[in-house]
Amino acid sequence: MKAEQKILADASTLIDAAAEHFVSVARASIAKRGVFFVALAGGSTPKGLYQKLAMSPFVEQVDWSRVHLFFGDERCVAPTHDDSNFKMARLAMIDHIPVPAENVHRVPTESGDAAVVAGHYAETIKQIMKEQPFDLVLLGLGPDGHIASLFPETPALEVTDKLVTSLFVEKFQSWRVTLTYPVINAARQVIVFIAGEAKAEIVRDITTEAVTGLPVQRLAPQGDYFWFMDKAAAGQ
Ligand code: 6PG
């Protein structure tokens, strides 16, 4: 288990600790390079963190004009659809923070089929970030060990020549686009954010290596790597 584990007493303490950490990484990146490139996680777990970041004292502590918000993965639905990770993050945070609209880089799901969408998003990342890596990639953890939309036994796991790839997820009967391993691994920092008892089994299987080869276990971050969890997820 390569990640440094941060285990917090409960969900709200977890959110506070993660918000403090997010702010400190953002401030350090902006102080050092004048900019903070972050890929946001989707799903339900990070919503509370995003809401917290849009509140005092956190919202005032970040120069959002220097922040570029990207998404680690997206469901191929309209940005107004309830399944949209962009919509979740917009309602929880983006609409409530002074980030310039041109610094919010949602996945252009309306721009064609999933492969075309993935290509467009890769171009956006190259155009905005040039050769820079992400300063922070925030990930959730699926009960099957998936991260972003790198699902078990999918071709997306093997893609190393693209920044963003697309895949059809059988169990959800839906298309997704996702950052690929090389992009995530190149990030200056990767955080897997995990909360709740529902994740205790997968966390136990991973930390005890009862199961191996899962997408999250194939992560090999070159930079800092943390797991932020509450006690429920950590099985304590
Ligand atoms: C997504 C996510 C995905 C998510 C996990 C955990 O688009 O669904 O990016 O990787 O992080 O599925 O989801 P929950 O936080 O809802 O448990």
mmCIF file of C-alpha atoms and ligand atoms in Angstrom:
data_model
loop_
_atom_site.group_PDB
_atom_site.id
_atom_site.type_symbol
_atom_site.label_atom_id
_atom_site.label_comp_id
_atom_site.label_asym_id
_atom_site.label_seq_id
_atom_site.Cartn_x
_atom_site.Cartn_y
_atom_site.Cartn_z
ATOM 1 C CA MET A 1 0.000 0.000 0.000
ATOM 2 C CA LYS A 2 1.966 2.998 -1.290
ATOM 3 C CA ALA A 3 -0.295 5.798 -0.053
ATOM 4 C CA GLU A 4 0.082 7.707 3.174
ATOM 5 C CA GLN A 5 -3.184 7.106 5.013
ATOM 6 C CA LYS A 6 -4.971 9.941 6.814
ATOM 7 C CA ILE A 7 -7.764 8.429 8.899
ATOM 8 C CA LEU A 8 -10.201 10.861 10.454
ATOM 9 C CA ALA A 9 -12.762 10.149 13.145
ATOM 10 C CA ASP A 10 -15.870 10.735 11.031
ATOM 11 C CA ALA A 11 -17.220 12.159 7.772
ATOM 12 C CA SER A 12 -17.289 15.796 8.874
ATOM 13 C CA THR A 13 -13.780 15.697 10.377
ATOM 14 C CA LEU A 14 -12.642 14.040 7.144
ATOM 15 C CA ILE A 15 -14.145 16.853 5.091
ATOM 16 C CA ASP A 16 -12.502 19.527 7.249
ATOM 17 C CA ALA A 17 -9.104 17.851 7.057
ATOM 18 C CA ALA A 18 -9.391 17.397 3.294
ATOM 19 C CA ALA A 19 -10.492 21.027 2.826
ATOM 20 C CA GLU A 20 -7.506 22.272 4.850
ATOM 21 C CA HIS A 21 -5.221 20.036 2.831
ATOM 22 C CA PHE A 22 -6.723 21.160 -0.503
ATOM 23 C CA VAL A 23 -6.243 24.794 0.471
ATOM 24 C CA SER A 24 -2.632 24.231 1.532
ATOM 25 C CA VAL A 25 -1.785 22.427 -1.730
ATOM 26 C CA ALA A 26 -3.519 25.161 -3.750
ATOM 27 C CA ARG A 27 -1.695 27.949 -1.917
ATOM 28 C CA ALA A 28 1.672 26.221 -2.228
ATOM 29 C CA SER A 29 1.193 25.660 -5.979
ATOM 30 C CA ILE A 30 0.098 29.247 -6.578
ATOM 31 C CA ALA A 31 2.991 30.603 -4.486
ATOM 32 C CA LYS A 32 5.489 28.437 -6.413
ATOM 33 C CA ARG A 33 4.125 28.514 -9.969
ATOM 34 C CA GLY A 34 1.428 31.174 -9.982
ATOM 35 C CA VAL A 35 -1.238 28.605 -10.853
ATOM 36 C CA PHE A 36 -3.057 25.544 -9.435
ATOM 37 C CA PHE A 37 -4.162 22.813 -11.827
ATOM 38 C CA VAL A 38 -6.582 20.417 -10.126
ATOM 39 C CA ALA A 39 -8.636 17.490 -11.433
ATOM 40 C CA LEU A 40 -11.833 17.062 -9.420
ATOM 41 C CA ALA A 41 -13.340 13.703 -8.521
ATOM 42 C CA GLY A 42 -16.871 12.789 -9.397
ATOM 43 C CA GLY A 43 -19.339 10.510 -7.679
ATOM 44 C CA SER A 44 -21.031 11.412 -4.378
ATOM 45 C CA THR A 45 -18.219 11.306 -1.798
ATOM 46 C CA PRO A 46 -16.460 14.621 -2.666
ATOM 47 C CA LYS A 47 -19.661 16.696 -2.693
ATOM 48 C CA GLY A 48 -19.320 17.604 1.005
ATOM 49 C CA LEU A 49 -15.706 18.623 0.447
ATOM 50 C CA TYR A 50 -16.664 20.899 -2.452
ATOM 51 C CA GLN A 51 -19.417 22.489 -0.363
ATOM 52 C CA LYS A 52 -16.915 23.077 2.438
ATOM 53 C CA LEU A 53 -14.369 24.687 0.078
ATOM 54 C CA ALA A 54 -17.036 27.171 -0.998
ATOM 55 C CA MET A 55 -17.534 28.268 2.614
ATOM 56 C CA SER A 56 -15.581 30.431 5.036
ATOM 57 C CA PRO A 57 -12.837 30.214 6.126
ATOM 58 C CA PHE A 58 -11.679 28.098 3.147
ATOM 59 C CA VAL A 59 -13.091 30.072 0.220
ATOM 60 C CA GLU A 60 -11.181 33.216 1.216
ATOM 61 C CA GLN A 61 -7.897 31.330 1.605
ATOM 62 C CA VAL A 62 -7.523 30.469 -2.113
ATOM 63 C CA ASP A 63 -6.854 32.908 -4.961
ATOM 64 C CA TRP A 64 -9.409 31.247 -7.250
ATOM 65 C CA SER A 65 -8.361 33.485 -10.168
ATOM 66 C CA ARG A 66 -5.219 31.314 -10.290
ATOM 67 C CA VAL A 67 -7.076 27.993 -10.122
ATOM 68 C CA HIS A 68 -7.941 25.830 -13.131
ATOM 69 C CA LEU A 69 -10.614 23.221 -12.434
ATOM 70 C CA PHE A 70 -10.645 20.046 -14.508
ATOM 71 C CA PHE A 71 -12.487 16.728 -14.047
ATOM 72 C CA GLY A 72 -10.799 13.342 -13.586
ATOM 73 C CA ASP A 73 -13.681 11.673 -15.365
ATOM 74 C CA GLU A 74 -17.172 12.334 -16.611
ATOM 75 C CA ARG A 75 -20.302 10.486 -17.528
ATOM 76 C CA CYS A 76 -21.288 11.119 -21.149
ATOM 77 C CA VAL A 77 -24.461 12.993 -20.273
ATOM 78 C CA ALA A 78 -25.460 16.635 -20.690
ATOM 79 C CA PRO A 79 -23.912 19.076 -18.167
ATOM 80 C CA THR A 80 -27.440 19.657 -16.848
ATOM 81 C CA HIS A 81 -28.085 15.947 -16.262
ATOM 82 C CA ASP A 82 -28.265 14.685 -12.656
ATOM 83 C CA ASP A 83 -25.539 12.122 -13.418
ATOM 84 C CA SER A 84 -23.123 14.847 -14.532
ATOM 85 C CA ASN A 85 -20.029 15.193 -12.328
ATOM 86 C CA PHE A 86 -19.762 18.772 -13.584
ATOM 87 C CA LYS A 87 -23.309 19.509 -12.379
ATOM 88 C CA MET A 88 -22.555 18.037 -8.965
ATOM 89 C CA ALA A 89 -19.390 20.148 -8.597
ATOM 90 C CA ARG A 90 -21.069 23.246 -10.009
ATOM 91 C CA LEU A 91 -23.962 23.149 -7.556
ATOM 92 C CA ALA A 92 -21.708 22.200 -4.609
ATOM 93 C CA MET A 93 -18.852 24.610 -5.248
ATOM 94 C CA ILE A 94 -18.216 26.225 -8.635
ATOM 95 C CA ASP A 95 -21.322 28.466 -8.531
ATOM 96 C CA HIS A 96 -20.240 29.729 -5.092
ATOM 97 C CA ILE A 97 -16.540 30.532 -5.568
ATOM 98 C CA PRO A 98 -14.910 33.428 -7.500
ATOM 99 C CA VAL A 99 -13.256 31.196 -10.082
ATOM 100 C CA PRO A 100 -13.219 32.740 -13.585
ATOM 101 C CA ALA A 101 -15.589 30.866 -15.922
ATOM 102 C CA GLU A 102 -12.732 30.419 -18.399
ATOM 103 C CA ASN A 103 -10.797 28.522 -15.693
ATOM 104 C CA VAL A 104 -13.508 25.869 -15.351
ATOM 105 C CA HIS A 105 -12.774 23.110 -17.841
ATOM 106 C CA ARG A 106 -15.699 20.743 -17.902
ATOM 107 C CA VAL A 107 -15.690 17.717 -20.180
ATOM 108 C CA PRO A 108 -17.517 18.819 -23.371
ATOM 109 C CA THR A 109 -19.871 15.834 -23.364
ATOM 110 C CA GLU A 110 -22.071 17.446 -26.018
ATOM 111 C CA SER A 111 -19.273 17.516 -28.588
ATOM 112 C CA GLY A 112 -19.862 14.085 -30.060
ATOM 113 C CA ASP A 113 -19.338 10.432 -29.268
ATOM 114 C CA ALA A 114 -17.238 9.486 -26.285
ATOM 115 C CA ALA A 115 -14.003 9.068 -28.243
ATOM 116 C CA VAL A 116 -14.408 12.520 -29.800
ATOM 117 C CA VAL A 117 -15.209 14.015 -26.393
ATOM 118 C CA ALA A 118 -12.093 12.411 -24.915
ATOM 119 C CA GLY A 119 -9.981 13.817 -27.754
ATOM 120 C CA HIS A 120 -11.369 17.309 -27.245
ATOM 121 C CA TYR A 121 -10.711 17.160 -23.514
ATOM 122 C CA ALA A 122 -7.141 16.004 -24.046
ATOM 123 C CA GLU A 123 -6.612 18.995 -26.344
ATOM 124 C CA THR A 124 -8.003 21.337 -23.700
ATOM 125 C CA ILE A 125 -5.637 19.918 -21.084
ATOM 126 C CA LYS A 126 -2.647 20.302 -23.427
ATOM 127 C CA GLN A 127 -3.678 23.839 -24.411
ATOM 128 C CA ILE A 128 -4.203 25.058 -20.829
ATOM 129 C CA MET A 129 -1.542 23.123 -18.962
ATOM 130 C CA LYS A 130 1.074 22.858 -21.743
ATOM 131 C CA GLU A 131 3.496 20.182 -20.462
ATOM 132 C CA GLN A 132 2.717 20.867 -16.797
ATOM 133 C CA PRO A 133 1.397 17.981 -14.666
ATOM 134 C CA PHE A 134 -1.660 18.364 -12.454
ATOM 135 C CA ASP A 135 -0.814 19.847 -9.069
ATOM 136 C CA LEU A 136 -3.540 17.695 -7.564
ATOM 137 C CA VAL A 137 -5.718 14.848 -8.800
ATOM 138 C CA LEU A 138 -8.618 14.076 -6.481
ATOM 139 C CA LEU A 139 -10.100 10.603 -6.823
ATOM 140 C CA GLY A 140 -12.913 8.630 -5.265
ATOM 141 C CA LEU A 141 -12.861 4.858 -4.850
ATOM 142 C CA GLY A 142 -15.537 2.596 -6.279
ATOM 143 C CA PRO A 143 -16.650 -0.553 -4.410
ATOM 144 C CA ASP A 144 -15.005 -2.558 -7.236
ATOM 145 C CA GLY A 145 -11.700 -0.733 -6.833
ATOM 146 C CA HIS A 146 -12.184 1.668 -9.741
ATOM 147 C CA ILE A 147 -10.794 5.204 -9.647
ATOM 148 C CA ALA A 148 -11.925 8.010 -11.972
ATOM 149 C CA SER A 149 -13.521 5.868 -14.686
ATOM 150 C CA LEU A 150 -10.723 3.344 -14.812
ATOM 151 C CA PHE A 151 -12.954 0.310 -14.235
ATOM 152 C CA PRO A 152 -11.746 -3.271 -13.751
ATOM 153 C CA GLU A 153 -11.219 -5.316 -16.894
ATOM 154 C CA THR A 154 -11.703 -2.394 -19.286
ATOM 155 C CA PRO A 155 -9.411 -1.328 -22.145
ATOM 156 C CA ALA A 156 -9.102 2.103 -20.502
ATOM 157 C CA LEU A 157 -6.667 0.535 -18.030
ATOM 158 C CA GLU A 158 -4.158 -0.150 -20.792
ATOM 159 C CA VAL A 159 -4.226 3.267 -22.478
ATOM 160 C CA THR A 160 -0.836 4.962 -22.125
ATOM 161 C CA ASP A 161 -0.619 7.009 -25.347
ATOM 162 C CA LYS A 162 -3.482 9.396 -24.574
ATOM 163 C CA LEU A 163 -4.212 11.876 -21.765
ATOM 164 C CA VAL A 164 -7.931 11.073 -21.813
ATOM 165 C CA THR A 165 -9.742 7.974 -23.026
ATOM 166 C CA SER A 166 -13.337 6.780 -23.352
ATOM 167 C CA LEU A 167 -14.997 3.532 -22.382
ATOM 168 C CA PHE A 168 -18.371 1.844 -22.223
ATOM 169 C CA VAL A 169 -19.145 0.698 -18.700
ATOM 170 C CA GLU A 170 -21.258 -2.438 -19.027
ATOM 171 C CA LYS A 171 -22.692 -2.396 -15.518
ATOM 172 C CA PHE A 172 -23.932 1.167 -15.939
ATOM 173 C CA GLN A 173 -24.722 0.706 -19.641
ATOM 174 C CA SER A 174 -23.171 4.125 -20.211
ATOM 175 C CA TRP A 175 -20.196 5.819 -21.824
ATOM 176 C CA ARG A 176 -17.560 7.624 -19.779
ATOM 177 C CA VAL A 177 -14.374 9.539 -20.391
ATOM 178 C CA THR A 178 -11.493 9.444 -17.963
ATOM 179 C CA LEU A 179 -7.939 10.616 -17.379
ATOM 180 C CA THR A 180 -5.515 7.810 -18.059
ATOM 181 C CA TYR A 181 -2.913 6.329 -15.675
ATOM 182 C CA PRO A 182 0.072 8.257 -17.120
ATOM 183 C CA VAL A 183 -1.663 11.599 -16.416
ATOM 184 C CA ILE A 184 -2.778 10.644 -12.923
ATOM 185 C CA ASN A 185 0.604 9.124 -12.031
ATOM 186 C CA ALA A 186 2.438 12.238 -13.269
ATOM 187 C CA ALA A 187 0.494 14.518 -10.904
ATOM 188 C CA ARG A 188 2.449 16.339 -8.199
ATOM 189 C CA GLN A 189 -0.105 14.955 -5.722
ATOM 190 C CA VAL A 190 -2.848 12.322 -5.814
ATOM 191 C CA ILE A 191 -5.536 12.007 -3.152
ATOM 192 C CA VAL A 192 -8.023 9.154 -2.907
ATOM 193 C CA PHE A 193 -10.948 10.411 -0.838
ATOM 194 C CA ILE A 194 -12.999 7.647 0.780
ATOM 195 C CA ALA A 195 -15.861 7.834 3.249
ATOM 196 C CA GLY A 196 -18.393 5.544 4.829
ATOM 197 C CA GLU A 197 -18.893 1.966 5.883
ATOM 198 C CA ALA A 198 -19.906 0.983 2.354
ATOM 199 C CA LYS A 199 -16.255 1.246 1.373
ATOM 200 C CA ALA A 200 -14.841 -0.690 4.342
ATOM 201 C CA GLU A 201 -14.787 -4.031 2.511
ATOM 202 C CA ILE A 202 -12.902 -2.794 -0.547
ATOM 203 C CA VAL A 203 -10.506 -0.785 1.622
ATOM 204 C CA ARG A 204 -9.806 -3.875 3.742
ATOM 205 C CA ASP A 205 -9.301 -6.048 0.640
ATOM 206 C CA ILE A 206 -6.827 -3.522 -0.759
ATOM 207 C CA THR A 207 -4.886 -2.750 2.415
ATOM 208 C CA THR A 208 -4.587 -6.460 3.292
ATOM 209 C CA GLU A 209 -3.904 -7.297 -0.375
ATOM 210 C CA ALA A 210 -6.609 -9.942 -0.130
ATOM 211 C CA VAL A 211 -7.338 -8.698 -3.618
ATOM 212 C CA THR A 212 -4.685 -7.512 -6.092
ATOM 213 C CA GLY A 213 -4.579 -5.933 -9.532
ATOM 214 C CA LEU A 214 -7.503 -3.586 -8.970
ATOM 215 C CA PRO A 215 -7.430 -0.253 -10.808
ATOM 216 C CA VAL A 216 -6.574 1.697 -7.645
ATOM 217 C CA GLN A 217 -3.781 -0.769 -6.873
ATOM 218 C CA ARG A 218 -2.291 -0.161 -10.322
ATOM 219 C CA LEU A 219 -1.863 3.519 -9.489
ATOM 220 C CA ALA A 220 1.824 4.478 -9.243
ATOM 221 C CA PRO A 221 1.896 8.168 -8.378
ATOM 222 C CA GLN A 222 5.298 9.777 -8.917
ATOM 223 C CA GLY A 223 4.434 12.551 -6.474
ATOM 224 C CA ASP A 224 2.765 12.673 -3.081
ATOM 225 C CA TYR A 225 0.050 10.083 -2.593
ATOM 226 C CA PHE A 226 -2.564 10.162 0.163
ATOM 227 C CA TRP A 227 -5.640 8.247 1.133
ATOM 228 C CA PHE A 228 -8.014 10.444 3.133
ATOM 229 C CA MET A 229 -10.559 8.221 4.893
ATOM 230 C CA ASP A 230 -12.947 8.273 7.781
ATOM 231 C CA LYS A 231 -12.837 5.523 10.389
ATOM 232 C CA ALA A 232 -15.930 3.880 8.899
ATOM 233 C CA ALA A 233 -14.207 3.385 5.550
ATOM 234 C CA ALA A 234 -10.986 2.315 7.246
ATOM 235 C CA GLY A 235 -12.965 -0.380 9.031
ATOM 236 C CA GLN A 236 -12.134 0.980 12.468
HETATM 237 C C1 6PG B 1 -17.615 8.792 -10.992
HETATM 238 C C2 6PG B 1 -16.351 8.866 -10.251
HETATM 239 C C3 6PG B 1 -15.988 7.538 -9.648
HETATM 240 C C4 6PG B 1 -16.294 7.695 -8.174
HETATM 241 C C5 6PG B 1 -16.441 6.348 -7.508
HETATM 242 C C6 6PG B 1 -16.905 6.488 -6.082
HETATM 243 O O1 6PG B 1 -17.780 9.512 -11.952
HETATM 244 O O2 6PG B 1 -18.473 8.029 -10.534
HETATM 245 O O3 6PG B 1 -15.393 9.629 -10.655
HETATM 246 O O4 6PG B 1 -14.688 7.147 -9.815
HETATM 247 O O5 6PG B 1 -15.293 8.431 -7.561
HETATM 248 O O6 6PG B 1 -17.408 5.622 -8.233
HETATM 249 O O7 6PG B 1 -18.191 7.025 -6.129
HETATM 250 P P1 6PG B 1 -18.952 7.488 -4.802
HETATM 251 O O8 6PG B 1 -18.163 8.607 -4.237
HETATM 252 O O9 6PG B 1 -20.292 7.922 -5.271
HETATM 253 O O10 6PG B 1 -18.983 6.297 -3.876
#
